[in-house]
Coordinates of C-alpha atoms in Angstrom, one line a residue:
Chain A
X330 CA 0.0 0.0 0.0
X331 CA 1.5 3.7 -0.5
X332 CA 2.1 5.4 2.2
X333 CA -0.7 8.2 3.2
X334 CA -0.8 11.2 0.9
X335 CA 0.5 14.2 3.4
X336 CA -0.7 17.9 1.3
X337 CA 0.6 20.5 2.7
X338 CA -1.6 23.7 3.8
X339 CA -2.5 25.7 1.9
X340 CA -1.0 29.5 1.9
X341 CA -1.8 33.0 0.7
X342 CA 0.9 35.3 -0.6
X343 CA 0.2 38.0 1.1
X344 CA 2.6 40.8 0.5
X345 CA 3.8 44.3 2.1
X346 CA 5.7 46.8 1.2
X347 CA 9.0 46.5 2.6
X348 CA 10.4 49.6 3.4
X349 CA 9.0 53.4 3.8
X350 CA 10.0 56.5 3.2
X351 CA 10.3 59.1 6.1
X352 CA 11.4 63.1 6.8
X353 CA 14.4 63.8 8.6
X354 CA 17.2 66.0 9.4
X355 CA 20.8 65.2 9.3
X356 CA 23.3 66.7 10.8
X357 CA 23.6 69.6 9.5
X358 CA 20.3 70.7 10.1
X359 CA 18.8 70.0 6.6
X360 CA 15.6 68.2 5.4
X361 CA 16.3 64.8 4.5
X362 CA 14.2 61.6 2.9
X363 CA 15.5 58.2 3.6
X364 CA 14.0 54.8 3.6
X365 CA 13.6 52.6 6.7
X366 CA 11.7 48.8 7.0
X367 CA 8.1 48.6 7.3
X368 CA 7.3 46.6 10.6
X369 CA 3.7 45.8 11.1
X370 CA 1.8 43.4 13.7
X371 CA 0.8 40.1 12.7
X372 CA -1.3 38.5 15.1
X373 CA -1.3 34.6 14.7
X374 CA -4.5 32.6 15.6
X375 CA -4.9 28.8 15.8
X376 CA -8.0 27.2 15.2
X377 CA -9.3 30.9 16.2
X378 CA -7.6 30.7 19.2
X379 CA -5.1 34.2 19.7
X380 CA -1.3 33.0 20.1
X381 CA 1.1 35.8 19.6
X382 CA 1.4 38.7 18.3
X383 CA 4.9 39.3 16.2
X384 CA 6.3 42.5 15.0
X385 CA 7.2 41.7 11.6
X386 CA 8.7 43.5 8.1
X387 CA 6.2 41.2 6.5
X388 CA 8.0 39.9 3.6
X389 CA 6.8 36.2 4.0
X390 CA 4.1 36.1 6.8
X391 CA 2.9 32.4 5.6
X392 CA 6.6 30.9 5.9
X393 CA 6.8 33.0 9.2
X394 CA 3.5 31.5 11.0
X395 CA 4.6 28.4 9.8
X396 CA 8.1 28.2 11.5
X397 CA 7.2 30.4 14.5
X398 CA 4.7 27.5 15.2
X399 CA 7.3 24.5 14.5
X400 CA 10.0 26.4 16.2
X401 CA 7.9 26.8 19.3
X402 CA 7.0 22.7 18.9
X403 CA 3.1 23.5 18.6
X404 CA 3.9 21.5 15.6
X405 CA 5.8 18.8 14.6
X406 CA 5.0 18.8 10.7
X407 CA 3.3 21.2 8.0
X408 CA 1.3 18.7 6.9
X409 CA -0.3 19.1 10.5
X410 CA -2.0 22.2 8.9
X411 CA -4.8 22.8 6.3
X412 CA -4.1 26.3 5.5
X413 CA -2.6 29.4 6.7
X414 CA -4.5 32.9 5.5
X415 CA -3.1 36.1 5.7
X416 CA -4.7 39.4 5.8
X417 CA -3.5 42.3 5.8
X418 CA -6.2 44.8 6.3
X419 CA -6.7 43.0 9.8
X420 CA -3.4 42.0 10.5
X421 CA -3.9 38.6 11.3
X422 CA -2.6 34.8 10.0
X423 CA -5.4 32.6 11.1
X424 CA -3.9 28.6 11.1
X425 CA -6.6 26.1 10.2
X426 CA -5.1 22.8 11.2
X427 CA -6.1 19.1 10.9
X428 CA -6.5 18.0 14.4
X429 CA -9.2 17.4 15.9
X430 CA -10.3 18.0 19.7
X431 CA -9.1 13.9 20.7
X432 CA -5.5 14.6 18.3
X433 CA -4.8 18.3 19.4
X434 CA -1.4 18.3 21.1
X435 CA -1.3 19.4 25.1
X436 CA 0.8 21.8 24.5
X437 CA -1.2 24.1 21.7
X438 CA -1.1 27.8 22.8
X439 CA 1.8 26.9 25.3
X440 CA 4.2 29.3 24.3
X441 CA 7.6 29.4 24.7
X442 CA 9.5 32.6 25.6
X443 CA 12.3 33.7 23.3
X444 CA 16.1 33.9 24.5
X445 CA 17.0 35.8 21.6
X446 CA 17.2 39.1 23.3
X447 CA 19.3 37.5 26.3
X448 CA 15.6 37.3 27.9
X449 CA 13.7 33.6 28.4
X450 CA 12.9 30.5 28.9
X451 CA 14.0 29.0 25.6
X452 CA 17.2 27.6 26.7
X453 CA 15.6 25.5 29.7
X454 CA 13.1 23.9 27.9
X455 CA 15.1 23.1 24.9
X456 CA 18.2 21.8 26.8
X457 CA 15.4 18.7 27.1
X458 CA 15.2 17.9 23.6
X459 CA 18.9 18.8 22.5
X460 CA 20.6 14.7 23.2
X461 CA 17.5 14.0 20.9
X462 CA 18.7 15.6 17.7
X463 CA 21.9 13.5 15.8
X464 CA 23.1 15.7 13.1
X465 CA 24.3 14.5 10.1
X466 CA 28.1 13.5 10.6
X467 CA 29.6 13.6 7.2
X468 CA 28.3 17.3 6.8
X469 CA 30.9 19.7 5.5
X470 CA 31.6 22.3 4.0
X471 CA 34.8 23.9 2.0
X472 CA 36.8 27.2 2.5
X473 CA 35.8 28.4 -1.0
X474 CA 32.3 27.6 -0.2
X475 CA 32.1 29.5 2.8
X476 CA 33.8 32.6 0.5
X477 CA 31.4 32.0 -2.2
X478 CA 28.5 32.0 0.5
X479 CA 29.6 35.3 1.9
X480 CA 30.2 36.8 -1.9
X481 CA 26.5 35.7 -2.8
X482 CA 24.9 37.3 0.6
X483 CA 27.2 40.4 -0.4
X484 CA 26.3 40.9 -4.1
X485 CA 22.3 40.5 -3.0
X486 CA 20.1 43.6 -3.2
X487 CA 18.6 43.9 0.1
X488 CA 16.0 45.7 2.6
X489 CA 19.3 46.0 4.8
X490 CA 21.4 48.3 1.9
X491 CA 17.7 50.1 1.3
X492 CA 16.9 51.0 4.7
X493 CA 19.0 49.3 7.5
X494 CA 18.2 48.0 10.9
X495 CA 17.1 44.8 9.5
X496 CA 18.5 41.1 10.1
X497 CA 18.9 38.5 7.0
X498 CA 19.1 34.9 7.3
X499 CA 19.5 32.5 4.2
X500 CA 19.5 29.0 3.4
X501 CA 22.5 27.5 1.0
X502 CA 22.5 24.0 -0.4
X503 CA 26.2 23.8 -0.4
X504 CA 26.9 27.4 -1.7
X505 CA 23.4 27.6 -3.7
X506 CA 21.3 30.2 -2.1
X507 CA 17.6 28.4 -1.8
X508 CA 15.6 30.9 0.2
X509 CA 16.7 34.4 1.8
X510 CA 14.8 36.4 4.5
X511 CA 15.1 39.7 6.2
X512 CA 12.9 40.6 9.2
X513 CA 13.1 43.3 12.0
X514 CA 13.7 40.2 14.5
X515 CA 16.5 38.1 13.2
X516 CA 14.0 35.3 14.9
X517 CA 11.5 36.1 12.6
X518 CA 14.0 35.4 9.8
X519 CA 14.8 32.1 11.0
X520 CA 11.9 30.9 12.2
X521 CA 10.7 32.3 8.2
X522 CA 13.4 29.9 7.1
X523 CA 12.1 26.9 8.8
X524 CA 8.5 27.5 7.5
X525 CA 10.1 27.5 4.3
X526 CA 12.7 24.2 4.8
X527 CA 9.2 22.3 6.1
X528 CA 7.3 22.8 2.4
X529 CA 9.8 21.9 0.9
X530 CA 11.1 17.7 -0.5
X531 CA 14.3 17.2 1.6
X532 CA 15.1 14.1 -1.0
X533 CA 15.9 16.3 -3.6
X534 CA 18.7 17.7 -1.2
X535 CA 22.1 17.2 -3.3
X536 CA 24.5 19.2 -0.8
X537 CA 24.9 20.2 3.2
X538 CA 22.8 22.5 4.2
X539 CA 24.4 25.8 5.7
X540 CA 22.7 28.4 7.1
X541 CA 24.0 32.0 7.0
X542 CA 22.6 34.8 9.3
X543 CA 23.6 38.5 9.9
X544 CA 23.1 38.0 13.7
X545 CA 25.3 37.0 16.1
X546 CA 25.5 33.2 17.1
X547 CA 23.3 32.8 20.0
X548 CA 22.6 29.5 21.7
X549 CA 19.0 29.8 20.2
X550 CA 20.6 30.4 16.4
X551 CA 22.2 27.4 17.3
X552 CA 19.6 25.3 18.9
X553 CA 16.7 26.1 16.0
X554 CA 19.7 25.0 13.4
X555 CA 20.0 22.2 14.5
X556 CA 16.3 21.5 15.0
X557 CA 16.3 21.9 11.0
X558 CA 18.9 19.4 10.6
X559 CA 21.2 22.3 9.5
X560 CA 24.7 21.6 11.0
X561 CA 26.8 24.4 9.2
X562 CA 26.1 27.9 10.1
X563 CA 27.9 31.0 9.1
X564 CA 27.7 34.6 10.4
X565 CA 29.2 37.9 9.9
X566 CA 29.2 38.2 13.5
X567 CA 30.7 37.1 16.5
X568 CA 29.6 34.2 19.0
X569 CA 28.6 34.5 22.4
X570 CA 29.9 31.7 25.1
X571 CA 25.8 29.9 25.3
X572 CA 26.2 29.8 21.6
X573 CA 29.7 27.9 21.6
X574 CA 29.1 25.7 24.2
X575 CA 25.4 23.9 22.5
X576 CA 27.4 24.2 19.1
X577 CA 30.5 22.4 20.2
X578 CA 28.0 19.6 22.4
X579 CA 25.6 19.2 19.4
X580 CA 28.7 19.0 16.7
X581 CA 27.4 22.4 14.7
X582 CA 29.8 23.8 12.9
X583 CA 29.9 27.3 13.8
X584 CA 31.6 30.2 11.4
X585 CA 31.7 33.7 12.7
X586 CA 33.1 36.9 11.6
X587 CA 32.9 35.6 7.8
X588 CA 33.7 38.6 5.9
X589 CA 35.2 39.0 2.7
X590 CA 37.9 36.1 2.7
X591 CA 38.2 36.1 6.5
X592 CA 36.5 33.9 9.1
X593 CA 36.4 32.2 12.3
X594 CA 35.7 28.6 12.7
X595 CA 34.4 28.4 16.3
X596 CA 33.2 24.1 17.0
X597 CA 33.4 21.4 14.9
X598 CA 36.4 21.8 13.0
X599 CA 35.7 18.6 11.4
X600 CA 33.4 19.6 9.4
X601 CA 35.2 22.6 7.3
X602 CA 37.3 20.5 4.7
X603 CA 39.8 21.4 2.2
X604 CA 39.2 22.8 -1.2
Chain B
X366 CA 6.2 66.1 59.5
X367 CA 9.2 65.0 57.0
X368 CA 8.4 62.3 54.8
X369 CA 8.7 58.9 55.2
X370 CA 12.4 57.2 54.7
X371 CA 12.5 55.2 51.4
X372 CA 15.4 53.0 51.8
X373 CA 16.9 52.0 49.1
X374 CA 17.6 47.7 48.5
X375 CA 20.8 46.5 49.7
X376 CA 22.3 45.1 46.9
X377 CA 25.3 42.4 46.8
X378 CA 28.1 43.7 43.9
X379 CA 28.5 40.2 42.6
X380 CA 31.2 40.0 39.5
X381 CA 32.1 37.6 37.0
X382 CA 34.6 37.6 34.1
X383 CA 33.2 39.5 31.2
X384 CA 34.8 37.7 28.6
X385 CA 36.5 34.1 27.4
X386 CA 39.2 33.3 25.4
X387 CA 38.4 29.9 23.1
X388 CA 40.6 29.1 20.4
X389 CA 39.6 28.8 17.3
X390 CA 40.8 28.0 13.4
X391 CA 41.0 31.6 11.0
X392 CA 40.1 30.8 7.5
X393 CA 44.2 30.2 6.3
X394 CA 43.5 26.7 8.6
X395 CA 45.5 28.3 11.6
X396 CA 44.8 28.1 15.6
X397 CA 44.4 31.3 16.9
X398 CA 42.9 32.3 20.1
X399 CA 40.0 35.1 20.3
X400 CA 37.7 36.3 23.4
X401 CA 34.1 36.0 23.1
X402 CA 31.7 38.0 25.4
X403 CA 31.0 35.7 28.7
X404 CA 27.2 34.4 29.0
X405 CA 25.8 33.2 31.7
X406 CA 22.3 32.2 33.0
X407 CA 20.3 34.5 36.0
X408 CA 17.6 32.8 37.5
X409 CA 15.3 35.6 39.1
X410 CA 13.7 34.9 42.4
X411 CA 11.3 37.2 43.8
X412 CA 10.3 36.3 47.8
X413 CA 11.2 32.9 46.9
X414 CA 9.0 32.6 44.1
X415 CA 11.3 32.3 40.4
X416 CA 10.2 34.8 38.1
X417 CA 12.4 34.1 34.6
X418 CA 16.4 33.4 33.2
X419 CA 18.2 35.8 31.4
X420 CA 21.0 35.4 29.8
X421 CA 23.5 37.5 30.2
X422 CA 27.2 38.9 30.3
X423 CA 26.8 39.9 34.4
X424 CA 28.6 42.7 34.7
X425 CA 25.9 44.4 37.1
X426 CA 23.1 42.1 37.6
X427 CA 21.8 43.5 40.5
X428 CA 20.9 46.7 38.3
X429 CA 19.8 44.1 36.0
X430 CA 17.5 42.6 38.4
X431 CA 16.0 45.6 39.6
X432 CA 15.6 47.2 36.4
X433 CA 14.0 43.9 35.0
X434 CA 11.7 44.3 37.6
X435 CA 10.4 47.5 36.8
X436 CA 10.2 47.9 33.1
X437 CA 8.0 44.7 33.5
X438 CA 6.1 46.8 36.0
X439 CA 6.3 44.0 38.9
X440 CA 7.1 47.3 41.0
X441 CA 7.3 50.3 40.6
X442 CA 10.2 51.9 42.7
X443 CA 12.9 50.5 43.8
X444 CA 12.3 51.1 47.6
X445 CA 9.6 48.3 47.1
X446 CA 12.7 46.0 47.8
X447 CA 14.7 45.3 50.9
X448 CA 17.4 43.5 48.9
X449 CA 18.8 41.7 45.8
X450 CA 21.3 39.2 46.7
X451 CA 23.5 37.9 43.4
X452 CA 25.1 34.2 44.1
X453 CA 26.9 33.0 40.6
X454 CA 27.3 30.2 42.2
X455 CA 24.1 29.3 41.8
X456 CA 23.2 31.7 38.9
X457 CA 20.6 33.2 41.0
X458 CA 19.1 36.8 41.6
X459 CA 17.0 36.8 44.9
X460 CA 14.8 39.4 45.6
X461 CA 13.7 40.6 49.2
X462 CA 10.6 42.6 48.6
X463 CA 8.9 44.9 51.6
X464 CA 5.4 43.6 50.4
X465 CA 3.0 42.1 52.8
X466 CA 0.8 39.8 51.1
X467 CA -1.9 41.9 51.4
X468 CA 0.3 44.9 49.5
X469 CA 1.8 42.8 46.9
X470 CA 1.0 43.7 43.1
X471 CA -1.8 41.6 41.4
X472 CA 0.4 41.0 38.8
X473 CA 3.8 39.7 40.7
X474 CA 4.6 37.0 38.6
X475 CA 3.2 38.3 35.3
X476 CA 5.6 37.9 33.2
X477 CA 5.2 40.3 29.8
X478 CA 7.0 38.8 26.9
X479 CA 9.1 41.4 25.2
X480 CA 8.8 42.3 21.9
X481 CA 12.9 43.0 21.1
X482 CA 13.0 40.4 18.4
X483 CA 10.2 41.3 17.0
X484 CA 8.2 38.4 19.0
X485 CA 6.3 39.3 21.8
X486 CA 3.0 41.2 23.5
X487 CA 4.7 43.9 25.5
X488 CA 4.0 46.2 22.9
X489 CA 0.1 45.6 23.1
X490 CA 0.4 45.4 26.8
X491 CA 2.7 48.6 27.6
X492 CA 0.3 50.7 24.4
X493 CA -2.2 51.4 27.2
X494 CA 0.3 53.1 29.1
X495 CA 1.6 55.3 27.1
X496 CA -1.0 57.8 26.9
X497 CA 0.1 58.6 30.8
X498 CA 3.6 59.4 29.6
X499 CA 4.5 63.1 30.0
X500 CA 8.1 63.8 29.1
X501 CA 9.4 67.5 30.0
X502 CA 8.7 69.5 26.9
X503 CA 11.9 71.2 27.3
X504 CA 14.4 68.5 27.1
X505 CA 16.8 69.5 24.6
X506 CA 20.2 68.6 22.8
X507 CA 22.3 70.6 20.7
X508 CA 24.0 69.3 17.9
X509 CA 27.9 69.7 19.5
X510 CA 26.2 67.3 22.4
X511 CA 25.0 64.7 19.7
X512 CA 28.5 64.8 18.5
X513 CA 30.3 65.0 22.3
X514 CA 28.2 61.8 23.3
X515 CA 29.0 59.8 19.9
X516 CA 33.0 60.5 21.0
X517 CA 32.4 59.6 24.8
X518 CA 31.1 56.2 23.0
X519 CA 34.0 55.7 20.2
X520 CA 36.9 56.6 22.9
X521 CA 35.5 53.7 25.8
X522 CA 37.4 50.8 26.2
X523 CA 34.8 48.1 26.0
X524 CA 33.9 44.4 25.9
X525 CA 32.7 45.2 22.5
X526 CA 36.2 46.2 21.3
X527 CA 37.9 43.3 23.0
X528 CA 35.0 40.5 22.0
X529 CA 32.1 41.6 20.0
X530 CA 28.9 40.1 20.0
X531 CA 27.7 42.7 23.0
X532 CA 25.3 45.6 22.7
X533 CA 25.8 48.7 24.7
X534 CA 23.3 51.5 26.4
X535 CA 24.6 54.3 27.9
X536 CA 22.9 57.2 30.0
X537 CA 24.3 60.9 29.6
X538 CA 23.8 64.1 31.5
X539 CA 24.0 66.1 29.1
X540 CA 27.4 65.2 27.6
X541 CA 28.4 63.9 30.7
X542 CA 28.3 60.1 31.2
X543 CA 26.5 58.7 33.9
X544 CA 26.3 55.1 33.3
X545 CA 27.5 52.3 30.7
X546 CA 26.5 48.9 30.3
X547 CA 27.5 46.2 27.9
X548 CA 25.4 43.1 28.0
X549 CA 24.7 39.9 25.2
X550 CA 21.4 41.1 25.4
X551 CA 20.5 45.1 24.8
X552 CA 17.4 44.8 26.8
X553 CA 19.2 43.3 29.4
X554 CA 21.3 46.4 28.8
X555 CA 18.3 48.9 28.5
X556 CA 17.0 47.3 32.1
X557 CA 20.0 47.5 33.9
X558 CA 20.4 51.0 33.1
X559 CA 16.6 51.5 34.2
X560 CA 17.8 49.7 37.8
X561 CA 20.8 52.0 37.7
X562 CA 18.5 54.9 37.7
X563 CA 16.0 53.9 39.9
X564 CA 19.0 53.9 42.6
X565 CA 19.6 57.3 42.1
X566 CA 18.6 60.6 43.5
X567 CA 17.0 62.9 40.3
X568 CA 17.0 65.8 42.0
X569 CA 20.4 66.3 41.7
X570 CA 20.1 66.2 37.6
X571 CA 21.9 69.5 36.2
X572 CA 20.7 68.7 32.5
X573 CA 18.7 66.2 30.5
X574 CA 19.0 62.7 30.5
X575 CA 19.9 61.4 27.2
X576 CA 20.2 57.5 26.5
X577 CA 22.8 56.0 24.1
X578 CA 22.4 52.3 22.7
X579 CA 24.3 50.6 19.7
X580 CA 20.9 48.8 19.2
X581 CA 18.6 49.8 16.6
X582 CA 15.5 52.1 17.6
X583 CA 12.8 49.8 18.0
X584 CA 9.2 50.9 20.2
X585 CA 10.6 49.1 22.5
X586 CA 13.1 51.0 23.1
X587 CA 11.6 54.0 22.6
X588 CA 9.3 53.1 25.1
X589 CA 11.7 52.2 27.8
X590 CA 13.3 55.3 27.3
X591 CA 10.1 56.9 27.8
X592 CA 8.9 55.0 30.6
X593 CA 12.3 56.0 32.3
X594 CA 11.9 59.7 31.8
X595 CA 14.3 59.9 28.8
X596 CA 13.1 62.1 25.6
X597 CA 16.4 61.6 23.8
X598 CA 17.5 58.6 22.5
X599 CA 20.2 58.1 20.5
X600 CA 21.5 55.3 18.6
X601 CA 24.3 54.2 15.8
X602 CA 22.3 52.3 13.8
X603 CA 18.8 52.9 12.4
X604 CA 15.2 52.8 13.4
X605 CA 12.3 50.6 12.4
X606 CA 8.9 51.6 11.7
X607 CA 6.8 51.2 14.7
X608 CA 9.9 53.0 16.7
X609 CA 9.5 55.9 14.7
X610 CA 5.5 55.9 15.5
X611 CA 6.2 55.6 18.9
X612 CA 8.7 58.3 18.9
X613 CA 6.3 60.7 17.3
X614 CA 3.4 60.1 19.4
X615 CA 5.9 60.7 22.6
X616 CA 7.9 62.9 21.6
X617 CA 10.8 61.3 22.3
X618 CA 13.8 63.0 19.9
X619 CA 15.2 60.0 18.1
X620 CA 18.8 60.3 16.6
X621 CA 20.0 57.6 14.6
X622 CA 22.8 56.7 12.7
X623 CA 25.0 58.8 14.8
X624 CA 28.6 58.0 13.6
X625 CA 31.1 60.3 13.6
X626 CA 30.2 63.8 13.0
X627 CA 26.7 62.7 11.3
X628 CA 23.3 61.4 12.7
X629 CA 19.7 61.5 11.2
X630 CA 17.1 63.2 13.5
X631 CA 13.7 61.0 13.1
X632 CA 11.5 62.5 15.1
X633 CA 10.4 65.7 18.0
X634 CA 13.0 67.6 15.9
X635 CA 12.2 70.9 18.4
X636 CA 14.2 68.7 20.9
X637 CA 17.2 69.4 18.3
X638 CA 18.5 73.1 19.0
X639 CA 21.5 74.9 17.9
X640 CA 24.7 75.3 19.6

């Protein structure tokens, strides 16, 4: 027998404008326009029940519900979900999902609160689940593909070189760029990324995955990596001590400070191979 | 009659090392050694009763602790406390408050989730209060301060310098430095200058308070500032949308991109005089 069909939900596109245009006055006391992001509310409801409400530049609001709500384990597959409807004009991403009352999970509207800022409970309860995850061990990844990575994030036209004050994160398979986000909340990115990852057929994968983030390496950039399977990440930024220590216990290779032909390989040595 | 004594909390002045060396491999293949900002868990206790974790780089968690405390409006000053006594032993903050439990807050224990990575309700929860907000209309900076303060910043030696990865707040008088704090985590940051504050005696101020921070402008911060008395806020890097609404309807002076001798002034531009 085949196995069971599993469709995925069903999204809108809703899209926002990304940046605005504002008055101001430089320095020198003259009139000014310049551009900064748009960030807008999006409230999140499952099954019409209110869960969060994230501040958001809005670029990919579907991919966004989607990951916030695998990120914060109220899901465990997309599949889990019949469709996910943006709006706008009310601000809102209403979730329909498949369960029913008997298949609901305990822990729906249970939310988690972010360390991202250096403020949560993230770390505690994920620290449970970390000895479950087994990344994959021949993952690797060249020098020149961590250059070519670094070129490809610097040659992209961006919110950031429009307007600033924004954070990017992007998926490579190997040094293929697959899906790039910018979000006022470098979470919002990632968790944008992993909505995206979880629509997509994983056995057409043909190289590592590595996953490339303006942000510093916290221990939650870490921790939702590996979550995705992702054991390569790369950031222009530095590393803070949390972030080393659950890269260098869950074997994630950790690159900071990657900027033009310069880096830092932080954990997992192993896994950054000649060539 | 005089008025009642407020005693201030005794507080403990627990230290830790602000930074770690870790070795690491540069992109050549080599071993070198760097420091990366030190991160540590703070489990908050309030009369016995654990409130959160933060992460952070500990350099004054007691300010931390009681600044926490108030921007998440579990008090409301600081003489509310008998003490906050900081064991990194145990990675624990505890908190002596002077409530009865017939005085104590309804909402000891409410934790608001914040919104600095763009995930979070404070901003729905903190809107009501905004509308209370009165900031002196005659707070004012001239241009030669803007510049003064952005030097103070550039000429600090800093964790930043010697290990990245940390933001920085910073509360002027005027030109005149009052109080800098580095931390993983800016709100942790923004807080600690809030318990800093609510130490101090105000009616000793000579000229305004201004608040520096490397972070972006966000309403969060905008609101913090706000909530702490503070009308001018400036940053190095940029501002995001909703910061900018906030700003307006406050009228709080926000000055971003302040590097050097240039900044962009966003918004309450009367704050922004000559001289």
């Amino acid at each position: 027998v085949d196995a069971p069909v599993k469709n995925l939900p069903q999204l809108t596109q809703a899209s926002a404008p990304l940046t605005q245009a504002v008055d101001v006055i430089d320095a020198e006391g003259q009139p000014r326009a310049v551009s900064i992001p748009a960030e807008r509310d999006l409230t999140l409801y499952v099954d019409k029940r209110e869960i969060i409400t994230l501040m958001t530049l809005g670029a990919h609001p579907e991919w966004l519900t989607l990951g916030y709500l695998l990120n914060q384990r109220m899901i465990r597959h997309a599949y889990e979900l019949e469709s996910i409807t943006v709006d706008w004009s009310v601000n809102a991403s209403a979730v329909k999902t498949r369960f029913t009352s008997e298949s609901a999970p305990h822990n729906r509207g249970k939310r988690i609160v972010t360390t991202g800022c250096g403020q949560g409970t993230l770390f505690g309860s994920l620290m449970d689940e970390l000895d479950s995850l087994h990344l994959a061990p021949a993952a690797a990844i060249t020098r020149d593909t961590v250059f070519a990575i670094v070129q490809a994030i610097r040659e992209r036209d961006t919110v950031y070189k429009n307007a600033g004050s924004v954070h990017a994160c992007a998926l490579f398979e190997g040094s293929d760029l697959r899906c790039f986000i910018e979000d006022v909340g470098r979470h919002n990115a990632l968790d944008s990324i992993a909505g995206w990852l979880a629509l997509g057929d994983l056995q057409q994968q043909t190289a590592p995955w590595v996953l490339y983030t303006t942000g510093r390496l916290t221990s939650e950039m870490i921790i939702k990596a590996a979550q995705m399977g992702v054991s390569i990440v790369i950031s222009r930024s530095g590393m803070t001590q949390m972030g080393l220590e659950i890269a260098r216990r869950l074997g994630v290779c950790a690159i900071g400070r990657a900027l033009n032909r310069h880096f830092l390989c932080f954990s997992a040595e192993h896994r950054l191979i000649a060539g």
